[in-house]
Amino acid sequence: EGTVNECEGYSWSQTDSEVSITAPVDSKYSGKDILFDLTANKFVLGIRGETPLIEGDLSFPVKLDDSTWELETVKGKKFIKVLLCKLTEFKHWDGIVKVAGAKKKRVDDDVNAVKAML
């Protein structure tokens, strides 16, 4: 995977064919608490009843049948892991959703190594 992009409440990275999103969640949440709404062009991710972590028009369309999410626990911490499969491979995404003024920063290699284990 490429550079890990840190955003408020989640991080993401991409390959030529996929976009991976990782978001930490409180251990009290289960799958039924997760809000995951995906269409070919729109995406919402978060905890039901709370402000979504990600919401908006996708940067580019995705393959719905191949895109997935799961809850995963690593070293006692719970994460939402999302895999979005790009409809157009080799298309570089600048962000998950189209947002004016979105902030992103490059994360150091130690964090990249931890994310790679997730």
Steps between C-alpha positions, in 0.01 A plus 500: 500500500601858448517794733270492802288814514385609848163673522287593798380169647641266233792425272507374143734379229468373145645259250436505126174309551384559861451762767540382862350692792571435869311671781537428873173444687412449865501133601133526609385514136401196296419455133139612547624838624699572184351726234631394159309634202664463161374566150712518186556872560414578865638378833409531867699337784460543873315395813119502485357803678827694483649742248651286218879474474472513121204621297469630146550438132783254435803638318443232236249211454558164670402138435219442747506119498874489575510773769474381861531599865569314823566562867841378609671491840878538507689494830182578692396794280201489265506639146261533207687379192355596161617385159368697201578346161561765235282480191787652300833346599816712502292813573667694783261627768583825684237419763218258579223751438497829315556759774628854457805569715544142627805466724746217464852442618765240442541270798840380620626149424422365849130574456509355148646177641223477761227566241650232276447246780128584517 
